[in-house]
Amino acid sequence: RLDFLNEEQNIRSRLYVLSWLFKKYDGDVHKVLMAYNMGEGGCENLWNSGVHSTSYSRTITAKQAEFQQYIEERMGETNE
């Protein structure tokens, strides 16, 4: 039985959902994040009206880019 108050189980379940959504939406990050955040039903309406990203998905992808840059900078420091 899943206990969402258990931190490890909570994280594992979220990763499972994200993994499933990445497979379902062929790795389209914005669709995945929208479906994760809003639910698939809410996203369908937006996608059908031509909206393919939200402030949430743009914020998350921007944070990911920042984090990637930080990692690359840190890796450069260790290689010097």
JSON list of N, CA and C in Angstrom, two decimals:
[
{"chain": "A", "resi": 1, "resn": "ARG", "atom": "N", "xyz": [0.85, -1.18, 0.00]},
{"chain": "A", "resi": 1, "resn": "ARG", "atom": "CA", "xyz": [0.00, 0.00, 0.00]},
{"chain": "A", "resi": 1, "resn": "ARG", "atom": "C", "xyz": [0.89, 1.23, 0.00]},
{"chain": "A", "resi": 2, "resn": "LEU", "atom": "N", "xyz": [0.56, 2.17, -0.88]},
{"chain": "A", "resi": 2, "resn": "LEU", "atom": "CA", "xyz": [1.36, 3.38, -1.04]},
{"chain": "A", "resi": 2, "resn": "LEU", "atom": "C", "xyz": [1.02, 4.39, 0.05]},
{"chain": "A", "resi": 3, "resn": "ASP", "atom": "N", "xyz": [2.06, 4.90, 0.68]},
{"chain": "A", "resi": 3, "resn": "ASP", "atom": "CA", "xyz": [1.90, 5.93, 1.71]},
{"chain": "A", "resi": 3, "resn": "ASP", "atom": "C", "xyz": [2.52, 7.22, 1.19]},
{"chain": "A", "resi": 4, "resn": "PHE", "atom": "N", "xyz": [1.69, 8.16, 0.73]},
{"chain": "A", "resi": 4, "resn": "PHE", "atom": "CA", "xyz": [2.20, 9.40, 0.16]},
{"chain": "A", "resi": 4, "resn": "PHE", "atom": "C", "xyz": [2.91, 10.28, 1.17]},
{"chain": "A", "resi": 5, "resn": "LEU", "atom": "N", "xyz": [2.74, 10.01, 2.45]},
{"chain": "A", "resi": 5, "resn": "LEU", "atom": "CA", "xyz": [3.47, 10.75, 3.47]},
{"chain": "A", "resi": 5, "resn": "LEU", "atom": "C", "xyz": [4.88, 10.23, 3.65]},
{"chain": "A", "resi": 6, "resn": "ASN", "atom": "N", "xyz": [5.15, 9.04, 3.11]},
{"chain": "A", "resi": 6, "resn": "ASN", "atom": "CA", "xyz": [6.49, 8.48, 3.12]},
{"chain": "A", "resi": 6, "resn": "ASN", "atom": "C", "xyz": [7.26, 9.13, 1.97]},
{"chain": "A", "resi": 7, "resn": "GLU", "atom": "N", "xyz": [8.30, 9.87, 2.28]},
{"chain": "A", "resi": 7, "resn": "GLU", "atom": "CA", "xyz": [9.02, 10.65, 1.28]},
{"chain": "A", "resi": 7, "resn": "GLU", "atom": "C", "xyz": [9.53, 9.79, 0.13]},
{"chain": "A", "resi": 8, "resn": "GLU", "atom": "N", "xyz": [10.13, 8.66, 0.43]},
{"chain": "A", "resi": 8, "resn": "GLU", "atom": "CA", "xyz": [10.69, 7.81, -0.62]},
{"chain": "A", "resi": 8, "resn": "GLU", "atom": "C", "xyz": [9.59, 7.28, -1.53]},
{"chain": "A", "resi": 9, "resn": "GLN", "atom": "N", "xyz": [8.49, 6.80, -0.95]},
{"chain": "A", "resi": 9, "resn": "GLN", "atom": "CA", "xyz": [7.39, 6.29, -1.76]},
{"chain": "A", "resi": 9, "resn": "GLN", "atom": "C", "xyz": [6.77, 7.40, -2.60]},
{"chain": "A", "resi": 10, "resn": "ASN", "atom": "N", "xyz": [6.67, 8.59, -2.04]},
{"chain": "A", "resi": 10, "resn": "ASN", "atom": "CA", "xyz": [6.10, 9.72, -2.76]},
{"chain": "A", "resi": 10, "resn": "ASN", "atom": "C", "xyz": [6.96, 10.06, -3.98]},
{"chain": "A", "resi": 11, "resn": "ILE", "atom": "N", "xyz": [8.25, 10.14, -3.80]},
{"chain": "A", "resi": 11, "resn": "ILE", "atom": "CA", "xyz": [9.16, 10.46, -4.90]},
{"chain": "A", "resi": 11, "resn": "ILE", "atom": "C", "xyz": [9.13, 9.36, -5.95]},
{"chain": "A", "resi": 12, "resn": "ARG", "atom": "N", "xyz": [9.17, 8.11, -5.52]},
{"chain": "A", "resi": 12, "resn": "ARG", "atom": "CA", "xyz": [9.13, 6.99, -6.47]},
{"chain": "A", "resi": 12, "resn": "ARG", "atom": "C", "xyz": [7.85, 7.01, -7.30]},
{"chain": "A", "resi": 13, "resn": "SER", "atom": "N", "xyz": [6.72, 7.28, -6.66]},
{"chain": "A", "resi": 13, "resn": "SER", "atom": "CA", "xyz": [5.45, 7.30, -7.40]},
{"chain": "A", "resi": 13, "resn": "SER", "atom": "C", "xyz": [5.43, 8.45, -8.40]},
{"chain": "A", "resi": 14, "resn": "ARG", "atom": "N", "xyz": [5.96, 9.59, -8.03]},
{"chain": "A", "resi": 14, "resn": "ARG", "atom": "CA", "xyz": [6.01, 10.72, -8.96]},
{"chain": "A", "resi": 14, "resn": "ARG", "atom": "C", "xyz": [6.93, 10.43, -10.14]},
{"chain": "A", "resi": 15, "resn": "LEU", "atom": "N", "xyz": [8.07, 9.80, -9.87]},
{"chain": "A", "resi": 15, "resn": "LEU", "atom": "CA", "xyz": [8.97, 9.43, -10.96]},
{"chain": "A", "resi": 15, "resn": "LEU", "atom": "C", "xyz": [8.34, 8.41, -11.90]},
{"chain": "A", "resi": 16, "resn": "TYR", "atom": "N", "xyz": [7.56, 7.49, -11.33]},
{"chain": "A", "resi": 16, "resn": "TYR", "atom": "CA", "xyz": [6.86, 6.51, -12.15]},
{"chain": "A", "resi": 16, "resn": "TYR", "atom": "C", "xyz": [5.88, 7.21, -13.09]},
{"chain": "A", "resi": 17, "resn": "VAL", "atom": "N", "xyz": [5.10, 8.15, -12.56]},
{"chain": "A", "resi": 17, "resn": "VAL", "atom": "CA", "xyz": [4.12, 8.88, -13.37]},
{"chain": "A", "resi": 17, "resn": "VAL", "atom": "C", "xyz": [4.84, 9.67, -14.47]},
{"chain": "A", "resi": 18, "resn": "LEU", "atom": "N", "xyz": [5.91, 10.37, -14.10]},
{"chain": "A", "resi": 18, "resn": "LEU", "atom": "CA", "xyz": [6.65, 11.13, -15.10]},
{"chain": "A", "resi": 18, "resn": "LEU", "atom": "C", "xyz": [7.23, 10.23, -16.19]},
{"chain": "A", "resi": 19, "resn": "SER", "atom": "N", "xyz": [7.76, 9.09, -15.80]},
{"chain": "A", "resi": 19, "resn": "SER", "atom": "CA", "xyz": [8.30, 8.14, -16.76]},
{"chain": "A", "resi": 19, "resn": "SER", "atom": "C", "xyz": [7.22, 7.67, -17.73]},
{"chain": "A", "resi": 20, "resn": "TRP", "atom": "N", "xyz": [6.06, 7.35, -17.20]},
{"chain": "A", "resi": 20, "resn": "TRP", "atom": "CA", "xyz": [4.94, 6.89, -18.02]},
{"chain": "A", "resi": 20, "resn": "TRP", "atom": "C", "xyz": [4.51, 8.00, -18.99]},
{"chain": "A", "resi": 21, "resn": "LEU", "atom": "N", "xyz": [4.44, 9.24, -18.50]},
{"chain": "A", "resi": 21, "resn": "LEU", "atom": "CA", "xyz": [4.04, 10.36, -19.35]},
{"chain": "A", "resi": 21, "resn": "LEU", "atom": "C", "xyz": [5.08, 10.62, -20.44]},
{"chain": "A", "resi": 22, "resn": "PHE", "atom": "N", "xyz": [6.37, 10.50, -20.13]},
{"chain": "A", "resi": 22, "resn": "PHE", "atom": "CA", "xyz": [7.40, 10.68, -21.16]},
{"chain": "A", "resi": 22, "resn": "PHE", "atom": "C", "xyz": [7.26, 9.65, -22.27]},
{"chain": "A", "resi": 23, "resn": "LYS", "atom": "N", "xyz": [6.94, 8.42, -21.91]},
{"chain": "A", "resi": 23, "resn": "LYS", "atom": "CA", "xyz": [6.71, 7.39, -22.93]},
{"chain": "A", "resi": 23, "resn": "LYS", "atom": "C", "xyz": [5.46, 7.71, -23.74]},
{"chain": "A", "resi": 24, "resn": "LYS", "atom": "N", "xyz": [4.40, 8.08, -23.08]},
{"chain": "A", "resi": 24, "resn": "LYS", "atom": "CA", "xyz": [3.12, 8.34, -23.74]},
{"chain": "A", "resi": 24, "resn": "LYS", "atom": "C", "xyz": [3.22, 9.51, -24.72]},
{"chain": "A", "resi": 25, "resn": "TYR", "atom": "N", "xyz": [3.92, 10.57, -24.33]},
{"chain": "A", "resi": 25, "resn": "TYR", "atom": "CA", "xyz": [4.01, 11.77, -25.15]},
{"chain": "A", "resi": 25, "resn": "TYR", "atom": "C", "xyz": [5.34, 11.89, -25.89]},
{"chain": "A", "resi": 26, "resn": "ASP", "atom": "N", "xyz": [5.97, 10.77, -26.13]},
{"chain": "A", "resi": 26, "resn": "ASP", "atom": "CA", "xyz": [7.20, 10.69, -26.94]},
{"chain": "A", "resi": 26, "resn": "ASP", "atom": "C", "xyz": [8.26, 11.71, -26.54]},
{"chain": "A", "resi": 27, "resn": "GLY", "atom": "N", "xyz": [8.40, 11.93, -25.24]},
{"chain": "A", "resi": 27, "resn": "GLY", "atom": "CA", "xyz": [9.45, 12.80, -24.74]},
{"chain": "A", "resi": 27, "resn": "GLY", "atom": "C", "xyz": [9.21, 14.29, -24.91]},
{"chain": "A", "resi": 28, "resn": "ASP", "atom": "N", "xyz": [8.00, 14.69, -25.32]},
{"chain": "A", "resi": 28, "resn": "ASP", "atom": "CA", "xyz": [7.68, 16.11, -25.45]},
{"chain": "A", "resi": 28, "resn": "ASP", "atom": "C", "xyz": [7.58, 16.70, -24.05]},
{"chain": "A", "resi": 29, "resn": "VAL", "atom": "N", "xyz": [8.63, 17.40, -23.64]},
{"chain": "A", "resi": 29, "resn": "VAL", "atom": "CA", "xyz": [8.76, 17.87, -22.26]},
{"chain": "A", "resi": 29, "resn": "VAL", "atom": "C", "xyz": [7.59, 18.75, -21.84]},
{"chain": "A", "resi": 30, "resn": "HIS", "atom": "N", "xyz": [7.18, 19.66, -22.70]},
{"chain": "A", "resi": 30, "resn": "HIS", "atom": "CA", "xyz": [6.09, 20.55, -22.32]},
{"chain": "A", "resi": 30, "resn": "HIS", "atom": "C", "xyz": [4.78, 19.77, -22.15]},
{"chain": "A", "resi": 31, "resn": "LYS", "atom": "N", "xyz": [4.50, 18.83, -23.05]},
{"chain": "A", "resi": 31, "resn": "LYS", "atom": "CA", "xyz": [3.28, 18.03, -22.89]},
{"chain": "A", "resi": 31, "resn": "LYS", "atom": "C", "xyz": [3.33, 17.21, -21.61]},
{"chain": "A", "resi": 32, "resn": "VAL", "atom": "N", "xyz": [4.48, 16.63, -21.34]},
{"chain": "A", "resi": 32, "resn": "VAL", "atom": "CA", "xyz": [4.64, 15.83, -20.12]},
{"chain": "A", "resi": 32, "resn": "VAL", "atom": "C", "xyz": [4.39, 16.68, -18.88]},
{"chain": "A", "resi": 33, "resn": "LEU", "atom": "N", "xyz": [5.02, 17.83, -18.82]},
{"chain": "A", "resi": 33, "resn": "LEU", "atom": "CA", "xyz": [4.88, 18.69, -17.65]},
{"chain": "A", "resi": 33, "resn": "LEU", "atom": "C", "xyz": [3.46, 19.23, -17.51]},
{"chain": "A", "resi": 34, "resn": "MET", "atom": "N", "xyz": [2.84, 19.56, -18.64]},
{"chain": "A", "resi": 34, "resn": "MET", "atom": "CA", "xyz": [1.46, 20.03, -18.59]},
{"chain": "A", "resi": 34, "resn": "MET", "atom": "C", "xyz": [0.54, 18.94, -18.07]},
{"chain": "A", "resi": 35, "resn": "ALA", "atom": "N", "xyz": [0.70, 17.72, -18.59]},
{"chain": "A", "resi": 35, "resn": "ALA", "atom": "CA", "xyz": [-0.15, 16.61, -18.16]},
{"chain": "A", "resi": 35, "resn": "ALA", "atom": "C", "xyz": [0.09, 16.28, -16.70]},
{"chain": "A", "resi": 36, "resn": "TYR", "atom": "N", "xyz": [1.33, 16.35, -16.26]},
{"chain": "A", "resi": 36, "resn": "TYR", "atom": "CA", "xyz": [1.66, 16.07, -14.87]},
{"chain": "A", "resi": 36, "resn": "TYR", "atom": "C", "xyz": [1.04, 17.12, -13.95]},
{"chain": "A", "resi": 37, "resn": "ASN", "atom": "N", "xyz": [1.11, 18.37, -14.37]},
{"chain": "A", "resi": 37, "resn": "ASN", "atom": "CA", "xyz": [0.65, 19.48, -13.54]},
{"chain": "A", "resi": 37, "resn": "ASN", "atom": "C", "xyz": [-0.87, 19.66, -13.57]},
{"chain": "A", "resi": 38, "resn": "MET", "atom": "N", "xyz": [-1.48, 19.52, -14.74]},
{"chain": "A", "resi": 38, "resn": "MET", "atom": "CA", "xyz": [-2.89, 19.84, -14.91]},
{"chain": "A", "resi": 38, "resn": "MET", "atom": "C", "xyz": [-3.79, 18.62, -15.04]},
{"chain": "A", "resi": 39, "resn": "GLY", "atom": "N", "xyz": [-3.20, 17.47, -15.30]},
{"chain": "A", "resi": 39, "resn": "GLY", "atom": "CA", "xyz": [-4.00, 16.31, -15.65]},
{"chain": "A", "resi": 39, "resn": "GLY", "atom": "C", "xyz": [-4.20, 16.28, -17.16]},
{"chain": "A", "resi": 40, "resn": "GLU", "atom": "N", "xyz": [-4.33, 15.08, -17.68]},
{"chain": "A", "resi": 40, "resn": "GLU", "atom": "CA", "xyz": [-4.41, 14.95, -19.13]},
{"chain": "A", "resi": 40, "resn": "GLU", "atom": "C", "xyz": [-5.67, 15.57, -19.72]},
{"chain": "A", "resi": 41, "resn": "GLY", "atom": "N", "xyz": [-6.78, 15.50, -19.00]},
{"chain": "A", "resi": 41, "resn": "GLY", "atom": "CA", "xyz": [-8.02, 16.06, -19.50]},
{"chain": "A", "resi": 41, "resn": "GLY", "atom": "C", "xyz": [-7.94, 17.57, -19.71]},
{"chain": "A", "resi": 42, "resn": "GLY", "atom": "N", "xyz": [-7.37, 18.26, -18.76]},
{"chain": "A", "resi": 42, "resn": "GLY", "atom": "CA", "xyz": [-7.22, 19.71, -18.88]},
{"chain": "A", "resi": 42, "resn": "GLY", "atom": "C", "xyz": [-6.28, 20.09, -20.01]},
{"chain": "A", "resi": 43, "resn": "CYS", "atom": "N", "xyz": [-5.28, 19.30, -20.23]},
{"chain": "A", "resi": 43, "resn": "CYS", "atom": "CA", "xyz": [-4.31, 19.59, -21.28]},
{"chain": "A", "resi": 43, "resn": "CYS", "atom": "C", "xyz": [-4.90, 19.38, -22.67]},
{"chain": "A", "resi": 44, "resn": "GLU", "atom": "N", "xyz": [-5.72, 18.38, -22.81]},
{"chain": "A", "resi": 44, "resn": "GLU", "atom": "CA", "xyz": [-6.32, 18.09, -24.12]},
{"chain": "A", "resi": 44, "resn": "GLU", "atom": "C", "xyz": [-6.98, 19.34, -24.69]},
{"chain": "A", "resi": 45, "resn": "ASN", "atom": "N", "xyz": [-7.74, 20.04, -23.85]},
{"chain": "A", "resi": 45, "resn": "ASN", "atom": "CA", "xyz": [-8.42, 21.26, -24.31]},
{"chain": "A", "resi": 45, "resn": "ASN", "atom": "C", "xyz": [-7.42, 22.31, -24.78]},
{"chain": "A", "resi": 46, "resn": "LEU", "atom": "N", "xyz": [-6.35, 22.48, -24.02]},
{"chain": "A", "resi": 46, "resn": "LEU", "atom": "CA", "xyz": [-5.33, 23.46, -24.41]},
{"chain": "A", "resi": 46, "resn": "LEU", "atom": "C", "xyz": [-4.62, 23.04, -25.70]},
{"chain": "A", "resi": 47, "resn": "TRP", "atom": "N", "xyz": [-4.23, 21.78, -25.78]},
{"chain": "A", "resi": 47, "resn": "TRP", "atom": "CA", "xyz": [-3.53, 21.30, -26.97]},
{"chain": "A", "resi": 47, "resn": "TRP", "atom": "C", "xyz": [-4.40, 21.45, -28.21]},
{"chain": "A", "resi": 48, "resn": "ASN", "atom": "N", "xyz": [-5.69, 21.13, -28.07]},
{"chain": "A", "resi": 48, "resn": "ASN", "atom": "CA", "xyz": [-6.61, 21.25, -29.19]},
{"chain": "A", "resi": 48, "resn": "ASN", "atom": "C", "xyz": [-6.82, 22.70, -29.63]},
{"chain": "A", "resi": 49, "resn": "SER", "atom": "N", "xyz": [-6.58, 23.65, -28.72]},
{"chain": "A", "resi": 49, "resn": "SER", "atom": "CA", "xyz": [-6.70, 25.06, -29.08]},
{"chain": "A", "resi": 49, "resn": "SER", "atom": "C", "xyz": [-5.35, 25.68, -29.44]},
{"chain": "A", "resi": 50, "resn": "GLY", "atom": "N", "xyz": [-4.33, 24.85, -29.58]},
{"chain": "A", "resi": 50, "resn": "GLY", "atom": "CA", "xyz": [-3.02, 25.32, -30.03]},
{"chain": "A", "resi": 50, "resn": "GLY", "atom": "C", "xyz": [-2.05, 25.75, -28.94]},
{"chain": "A", "resi": 51, "resn": "VAL", "atom": "N", "xyz": [-2.39, 25.55, -27.69]},
{"chain": "A", "resi": 51, "resn": "VAL", "atom": "CA", "xyz": [-1.49, 25.90, -26.59]},
{"chain": "A", "resi": 51, "resn": "VAL", "atom": "C", "xyz": [-0.66, 24.66, -26.25]},
{"chain": "A", "resi": 52, "resn": "HIS", "atom": "N", "xyz": [0.66, 24.78, -26.39]},
{"chain": "A", "resi": 52, "resn": "HIS", "atom": "CA", "xyz": [1.53, 23.62, -26.17]},
{"chain": "A", "resi": 52, "resn": "HIS", "atom": "C", "xyz": [2.55, 23.82, -25.06]},
{"chain": "A", "resi": 53, "resn": "SER", "atom": "N", "xyz": [2.40, 24.91, -24.31]},
{"chain": "A", "resi": 53, "resn": "SER", "atom": "CA", "xyz": [3.22, 25.11, -23.11]},
{"chain": "A", "resi": 53, "resn": "SER", "atom": "C", "xyz": [2.44, 26.03, -22.17]},
{"chain": "A", "resi": 54, "resn": "THR", "atom": "N", "xyz": [2.82, 25.97, -20.91]},
{"chain": "A", "resi": 54, "resn": "THR", "atom": "CA", "xyz": [2.20, 26.82, -19.90]},
{"chain": "A", "resi": 54, "resn": "THR", "atom": "C", "xyz": [3.31, 27.51, -19.11]},
{"chain": "A", "resi": 55, "resn": "SER", "atom": "N", "xyz": [2.93, 28.44, -18.28]},
{"chain": "A", "resi": 55, "resn": "SER", "atom": "CA", "xyz": [3.96, 29.10, -17.45]},
{"chain": "A", "resi": 55, "resn": "SER", "atom": "C", "xyz": [4.66, 28.06, -16.58]},
{"chain": "A", "resi": 56, "resn": "TYR", "atom": "N", "xyz": [3.92, 27.04, -16.13]},
{"chain": "A", "resi": 56, "resn": "TYR", "atom": "CA", "xyz": [4.52, 25.97, -15.32]},
{"chain": "A", "resi": 56, "resn": "TYR", "atom": "C", "xyz": [5.58, 25.22, -16.13]},
{"chain": "A", "resi": 57, "resn": "SER", "atom": "N", "xyz": [5.23, 24.77, -17.33]},
{"chain": "A", "resi": 57, "resn": "SER", "atom": "CA", "xyz": [6.19, 23.99, -18.11]},
{"chain": "A", "resi": 57, "resn": "SER", "atom": "C", "xyz": [7.39, 24.85, -18.52]},
{"chain": "A", "resi": 58, "resn": "ARG", "atom": "N", "xyz": [7.15, 26.12, -18.82]},
{"chain": "A", "resi": 58, "resn": "ARG", "atom": "CA", "xyz": [8.27, 27.01, -19.18]},
{"chain": "A", "resi": 58, "resn": "ARG", "atom": "C", "xyz": [9.17, 27.28, -17.98]},
{"chain": "A", "resi": 59, "resn": "THR", "atom": "N", "xyz": [8.59, 27.43, -16.80]},
{"chain": "A", "resi": 59, "resn": "THR", "atom": "CA", "xyz": [9.38, 27.64, -15.59]},
{"chain": "A", "resi": 59, "resn": "THR", "atom": "C", "xyz": [10.25, 26.42, -15.30]},
{"chain": "A", "resi": 60, "resn": "ILE", "atom": "N", "xyz": [9.67, 25.24, -15.38]},
{"chain": "A", "resi": 60, "resn": "ILE", "atom": "CA", "xyz": [10.43, 24.01, -15.10]},
{"chain": "A", "resi": 60, "resn": "ILE", "atom": "C", "xyz": [11.55, 23.82, -16.11]},
{"chain": "A", "resi": 61, "resn": "THR", "atom": "N", "xyz": [11.27, 24.03, -17.41]},
{"chain": "A", "resi": 61, "resn": "THR", "atom": "CA", "xyz": [12.33, 23.85, -18.40]},
{"chain": "A", "resi": 61, "resn": "THR", "atom": "C", "xyz": [13.42, 24.90, -18.26]},
{"chain": "A", "resi": 62, "resn": "ALA", "atom": "N", "xyz": [13.06, 26.11, -17.84]},
{"chain": "A", "resi": 62, "resn": "ALA", "atom": "CA", "xyz": [14.08, 27.15, -17.58]},
{"chain": "A", "resi": 62, "resn": "ALA", "atom": "C", "xyz": [14.95, 26.76, -16.40]},
{"chain": "A", "resi": 63, "resn": "LYS", "atom": "N", "xyz": [14.34, 26.23, -15.34]},
{"chain": "A", "resi": 63, "resn": "LYS", "atom": "CA", "xyz": [15.12, 25.77, -14.18]},
{"chain": "A", "resi": 63, "resn": "LYS", "atom": "C", "xyz": [16.04, 24.63, -14.57]},
{"chain": "A", "resi": 64, "resn": "GLN", "atom": "N", "xyz": [15.55, 23.73, -15.43]},
{"chain": "A", "resi": 64, "resn": "GLN", "atom": "CA", "xyz": [16.37, 22.61, -15.88]},
{"chain": "A", "resi": 64, "resn": "GLN", "atom": "C", "xyz": [17.58, 23.13, -16.65]},
{"chain": "A", "resi": 65, "resn": "ALA", "atom": "N", "xyz": [17.38, 24.13, -17.50]},
{"chain": "A", "resi": 65, "resn": "ALA", "atom": "CA", "xyz": [18.48, 24.71, -18.27]},
{"chain": "A", "resi": 65, "resn": "ALA", "atom": "C", "xyz": [19.50, 25.37, -17.35]},
{"chain": "A", "resi": 66, "resn": "GLU", "atom": "N", "xyz": [19.01, 26.08, -16.34]},
{"chain": "A", "resi": 66, "resn": "GLU", "atom": "CA", "xyz": [19.91, 26.70, -15.36]},
{"chain": "A", "resi": 66, "resn": "GLU", "atom": "C", "xyz": [20.74, 25.63, -14.64]},
{"chain": "A", "resi": 67, "resn": "PHE", "atom": "N", "xyz": [20.08, 24.58, -14.24]},
{"chain": "A", "resi": 67, "resn": "PHE", "atom": "CA", "xyz": [20.77, 23.50, -13.52]},
{"chain": "A", "resi": 67, "resn": "PHE", "atom": "C", "xyz": [21.79, 22.82, -14.41]},
{"chain": "A", "resi": 68, "resn": "GLN", "atom": "N", "xyz": [21.43, 22.62, -15.69]},
{"chain": "A", "resi": 68, "resn": "GLN", "atom": "CA", "xyz": [22.35, 22.00, -16.64]},
{"chain": "A", "resi": 68, "resn": "GLN", "atom": "C", "xyz": [23.59, 22.88, -16.82]},
{"chain": "A", "resi": 69, "resn": "GLN", "atom": "N", "xyz": [23.38, 24.19, -16.93]},
{"chain": "A", "resi": 69, "resn": "GLN", "atom": "CA", "xyz": [24.51, 25.11, -17.07]},
{"chain": "A", "resi": 69, "resn": "GLN", "atom": "C", "xyz": [25.40, 25.06, -15.83]},
{"chain": "A", "resi": 70, "resn": "TYR", "atom": "N", "xyz": [24.79, 25.02, -14.66]},
{"chain": "A", "resi": 70, "resn": "TYR", "atom": "CA", "xyz": [25.54, 24.93, -13.41]},
{"chain": "A", "resi": 70, "resn": "TYR", "atom": "C", "xyz": [26.39, 23.66, -13.40]},
{"chain": "A", "resi": 71, "resn": "ILE", "atom": "N", "xyz": [25.81, 22.55, -13.80]},
{"chain": "A", "resi": 71, "resn": "ILE", "atom": "CA", "xyz": [26.55, 21.27, -13.83]},
{"chain": "A", "resi": 71, "resn": "ILE", "atom": "C", "xyz": [27.72, 21.38, -14.79]},
{"chain": "A", "resi": 72, "resn": "GLU", "atom": "N", "xyz": [27.47, 21.93, -15.97]},
{"chain": "A", "resi": 72, "resn": "GLU", "atom": "CA", "xyz": [28.55, 22.04, -16.96]},
{"chain": "A", "resi": 72, "resn": "GLU", "atom": "C", "xyz": [29.67, 22.94, -16.45]},
{"chain": "A", "resi": 73, "resn": "GLU", "atom": "N", "xyz": [29.32, 24.02, -15.79]},
{"chain": "A", "resi": 73, "resn": "GLU", "atom": "CA", "xyz": [30.34, 24.90, -15.22]},
{"chain": "A", "resi": 73, "resn": "GLU", "atom": "C", "xyz": [31.14, 24.18, -14.15]},
{"chain": "A", "resi": 74, "resn": "ARG", "atom": "N", "xyz": [30.46, 23.43, -13.31]},
{"chain": "A", "resi": 74, "resn": "ARG", "atom": "CA", "xyz": [31.14, 22.69, -12.25]},
{"chain": "A", "resi": 74, "resn": "ARG", "atom": "C", "xyz": [32.04, 21.60, -12.82]},
{"chain": "A", "resi": 75, "resn": "MET", "atom": "N", "xyz": [31.59, 20.95, -13.88]},
{"chain": "A", "resi": 75, "resn": "MET", "atom": "CA", "xyz": [32.40, 19.92, -14.51]},
{"chain": "A", "resi": 75, "resn": "MET", "atom": "C", "xyz": [33.67, 20.54, -15.10]},
{"chain": "A", "resi": 76, "resn": "GLY", "atom": "N", "xyz": [33.55, 21.75, -15.65]},
{"chain": "A", "resi": 76, "resn": "GLY", "atom": "CA", "xyz": [34.71, 22.45, -16.19]},
{"chain": "A", "resi": 76, "resn": "GLY", "atom": "C", "xyz": [35.71, 22.78, -15.10]},
{"chain": "A", "resi": 77, "resn": "GLU", "atom": "N", "xyz": [35.23, 23.10, -13.90]},
{"chain": "A", "resi": 77, "resn": "GLU", "atom": "CA", "xyz": [36.11, 23.41, -12.79]},
{"chain": "A", "resi": 77, "resn": "GLU", "atom": "C", "xyz": [36.90, 22.20, -12.35]},
{"chain": "A", "resi": 78, "resn": "THR", "atom": "N", "xyz": [36.28, 21.03, -12.39]},
{"chain": "A", "resi": 78, "resn": "THR", "atom": "CA", "xyz": [36.97, 19.83, -11.93]},
{"chain": "A", "resi": 78, "resn": "THR", "atom": "C", "xyz": [37.95, 19.31, -12.98]},
{"chain": "A", "resi": 79, "resn": "ASN", "atom": "N", "xyz": [37.76, 19.67, -14.26]},
{"chain": "A", "resi": 79, "resn": "ASN", "atom": "CA", "xyz": [38.65, 19.21, -15.31]},
{"chain": "A", "resi": 79, "resn": "ASN", "atom": "C", "xyz": [39.87, 20.11, -15.48]},
{"chain": "A", "resi": 80, "resn": "GLU", "atom": "N", "xyz": [39.86, 21.25, -14.83]},
{"chain": "A", "resi": 80, "resn": "GLU", "atom": "CA", "xyz": [40.99, 22.19, -15.01]},
{"chain": "A", "resi": 80, "resn": "GLU", "atom": "C", "xyz": [42.10, 21.90, -14.05]}
]
